[in-house]
mmCIF file of C-alpha atoms in Angstrom:
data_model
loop_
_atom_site.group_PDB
_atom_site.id
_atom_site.type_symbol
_atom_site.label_atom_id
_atom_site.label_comp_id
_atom_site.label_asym_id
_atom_site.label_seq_id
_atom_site.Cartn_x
_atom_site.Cartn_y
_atom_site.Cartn_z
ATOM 1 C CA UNK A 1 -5.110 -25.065 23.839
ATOM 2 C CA UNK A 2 -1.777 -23.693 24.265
ATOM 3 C CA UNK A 3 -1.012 -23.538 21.167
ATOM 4 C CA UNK A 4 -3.750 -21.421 20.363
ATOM 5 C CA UNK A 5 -2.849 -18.841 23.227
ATOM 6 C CA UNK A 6 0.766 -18.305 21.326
ATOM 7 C CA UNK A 7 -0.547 -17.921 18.474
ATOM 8 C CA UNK A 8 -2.613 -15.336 20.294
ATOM 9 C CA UNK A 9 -0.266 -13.369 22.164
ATOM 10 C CA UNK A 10 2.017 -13.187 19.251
ATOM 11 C CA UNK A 11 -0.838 -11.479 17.283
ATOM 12 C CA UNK A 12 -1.395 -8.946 19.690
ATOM 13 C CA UNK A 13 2.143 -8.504 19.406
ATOM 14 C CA UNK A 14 2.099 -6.456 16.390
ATOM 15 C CA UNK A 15 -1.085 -5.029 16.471
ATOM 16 C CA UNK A 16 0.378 -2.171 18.147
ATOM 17 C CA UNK A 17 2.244 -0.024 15.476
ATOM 18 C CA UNK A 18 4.594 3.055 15.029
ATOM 19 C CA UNK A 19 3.291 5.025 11.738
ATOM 20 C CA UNK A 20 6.068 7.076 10.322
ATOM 21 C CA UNK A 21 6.151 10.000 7.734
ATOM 22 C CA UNK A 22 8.660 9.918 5.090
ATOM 23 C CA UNK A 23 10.225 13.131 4.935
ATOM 24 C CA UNK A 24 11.314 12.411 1.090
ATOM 25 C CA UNK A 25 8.506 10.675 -0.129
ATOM 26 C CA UNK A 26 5.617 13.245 0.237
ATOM 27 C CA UNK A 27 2.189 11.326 1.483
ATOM 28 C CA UNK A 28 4.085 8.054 1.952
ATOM 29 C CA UNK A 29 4.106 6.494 5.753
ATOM 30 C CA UNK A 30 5.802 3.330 7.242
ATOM 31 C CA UNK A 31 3.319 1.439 9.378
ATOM 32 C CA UNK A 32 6.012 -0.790 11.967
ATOM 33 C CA UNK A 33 4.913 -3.626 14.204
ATOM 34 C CA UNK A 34 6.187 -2.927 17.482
ATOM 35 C CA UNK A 35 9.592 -4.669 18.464
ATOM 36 C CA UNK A 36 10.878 -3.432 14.990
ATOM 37 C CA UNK A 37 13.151 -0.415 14.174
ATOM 38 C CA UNK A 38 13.950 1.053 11.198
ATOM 39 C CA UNK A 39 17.040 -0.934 10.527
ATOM 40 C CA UNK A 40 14.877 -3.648 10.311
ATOM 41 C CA UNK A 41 13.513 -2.387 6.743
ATOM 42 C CA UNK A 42 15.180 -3.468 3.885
ATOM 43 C CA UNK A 43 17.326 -0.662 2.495
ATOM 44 C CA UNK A 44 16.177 -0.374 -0.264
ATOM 45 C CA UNK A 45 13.014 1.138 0.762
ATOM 46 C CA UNK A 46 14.480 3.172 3.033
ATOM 47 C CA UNK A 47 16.630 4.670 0.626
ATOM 48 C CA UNK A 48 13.583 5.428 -1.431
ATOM 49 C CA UNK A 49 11.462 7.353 1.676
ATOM 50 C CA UNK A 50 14.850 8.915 2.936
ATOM 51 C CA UNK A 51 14.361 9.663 6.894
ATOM 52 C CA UNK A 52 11.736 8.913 8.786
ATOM 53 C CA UNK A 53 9.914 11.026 11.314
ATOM 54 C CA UNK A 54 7.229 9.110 13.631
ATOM 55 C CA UNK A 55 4.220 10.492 13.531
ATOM 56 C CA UNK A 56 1.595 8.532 15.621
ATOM 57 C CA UNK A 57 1.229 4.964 17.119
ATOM 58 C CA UNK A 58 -1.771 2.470 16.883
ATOM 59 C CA UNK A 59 -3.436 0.171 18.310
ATOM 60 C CA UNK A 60 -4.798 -1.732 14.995
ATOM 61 C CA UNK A 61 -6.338 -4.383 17.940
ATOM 62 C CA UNK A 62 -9.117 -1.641 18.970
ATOM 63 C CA UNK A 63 -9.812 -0.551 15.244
ATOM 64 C CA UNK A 64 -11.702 -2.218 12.575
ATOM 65 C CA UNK A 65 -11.036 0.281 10.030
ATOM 66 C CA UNK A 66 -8.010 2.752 9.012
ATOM 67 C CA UNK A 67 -8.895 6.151 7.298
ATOM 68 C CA UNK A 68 -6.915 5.161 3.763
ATOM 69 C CA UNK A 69 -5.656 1.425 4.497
ATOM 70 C CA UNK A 70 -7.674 -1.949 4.043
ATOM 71 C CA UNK A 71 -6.786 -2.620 7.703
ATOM 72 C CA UNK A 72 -6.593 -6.425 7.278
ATOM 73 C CA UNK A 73 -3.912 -5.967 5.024
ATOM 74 C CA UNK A 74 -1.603 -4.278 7.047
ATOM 75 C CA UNK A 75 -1.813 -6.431 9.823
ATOM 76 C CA UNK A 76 -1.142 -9.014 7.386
ATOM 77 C CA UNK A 77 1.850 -7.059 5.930
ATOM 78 C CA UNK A 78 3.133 -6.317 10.122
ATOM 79 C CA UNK A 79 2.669 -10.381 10.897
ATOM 80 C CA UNK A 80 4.541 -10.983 7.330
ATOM 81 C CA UNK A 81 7.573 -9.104 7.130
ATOM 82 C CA UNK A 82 7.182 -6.703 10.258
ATOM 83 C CA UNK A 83 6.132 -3.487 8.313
ATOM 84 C CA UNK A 84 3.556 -1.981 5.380
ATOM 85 C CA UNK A 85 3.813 0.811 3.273
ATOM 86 C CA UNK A 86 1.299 3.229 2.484
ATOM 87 C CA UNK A 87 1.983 5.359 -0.769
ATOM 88 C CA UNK A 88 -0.041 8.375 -1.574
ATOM 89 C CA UNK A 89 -3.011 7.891 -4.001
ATOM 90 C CA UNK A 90 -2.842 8.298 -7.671
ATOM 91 C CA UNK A 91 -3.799 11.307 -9.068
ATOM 92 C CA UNK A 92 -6.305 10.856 -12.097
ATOM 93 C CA UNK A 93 -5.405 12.895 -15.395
ATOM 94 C CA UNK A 94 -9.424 13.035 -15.580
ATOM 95 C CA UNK A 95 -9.564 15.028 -12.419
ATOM 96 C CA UNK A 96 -6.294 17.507 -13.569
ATOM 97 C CA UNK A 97 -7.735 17.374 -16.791
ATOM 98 C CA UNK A 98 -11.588 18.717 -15.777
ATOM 99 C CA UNK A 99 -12.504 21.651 -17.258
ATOM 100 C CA UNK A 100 -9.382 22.227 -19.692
#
């Protein structure tokens, strides 16, 4: 029974988020579970978004759904490695293309 109550608490943990905006990447954001920073992200990526600007925090707990996210997969991505990235959406050639 105990065991189950960790398990638990440590979910809830990181079901509260900080969403960032990259300010290099246009329409990318950097969901973190709380108790993470920045630093925390491998470099790599953040060399790629450049600096970050928060923008919002969640509570994923009191939501079943996120607006452009499949919002099982970033908690799973939070619990995982402590962070998710959301990219902007693909443009479709048919949609530039319409028309022409």
């Amino acid at each position: 029974m105990t065991k189950i109550k960790i398990q638990l608490q440590s979910k809830e943990f990181v079901l509260i988020c900080y969403v960032y905006r990259s300010e290099k990447k246009q329409g990318a954001y950097l969901y973190l579970a709380r108790g993470k920073s920045l630093e925390d992200v491998p470099e790599e990526l953040m060399s790629t978004l450049g600096s970050c600007v928060q923008v919002m925090q969640l509570n994923l707990a009191k939501r079943n759904k996120l607006a452009s996210q499949n919002i099982e997969q970033v908690k799973e991505n939070l619990v995982a490695q402590g962070y998710h990235l959301q990219l902007p959406p693909k443009i479709s050639t048919d949609v530039i293309n319409y028309g022409a």
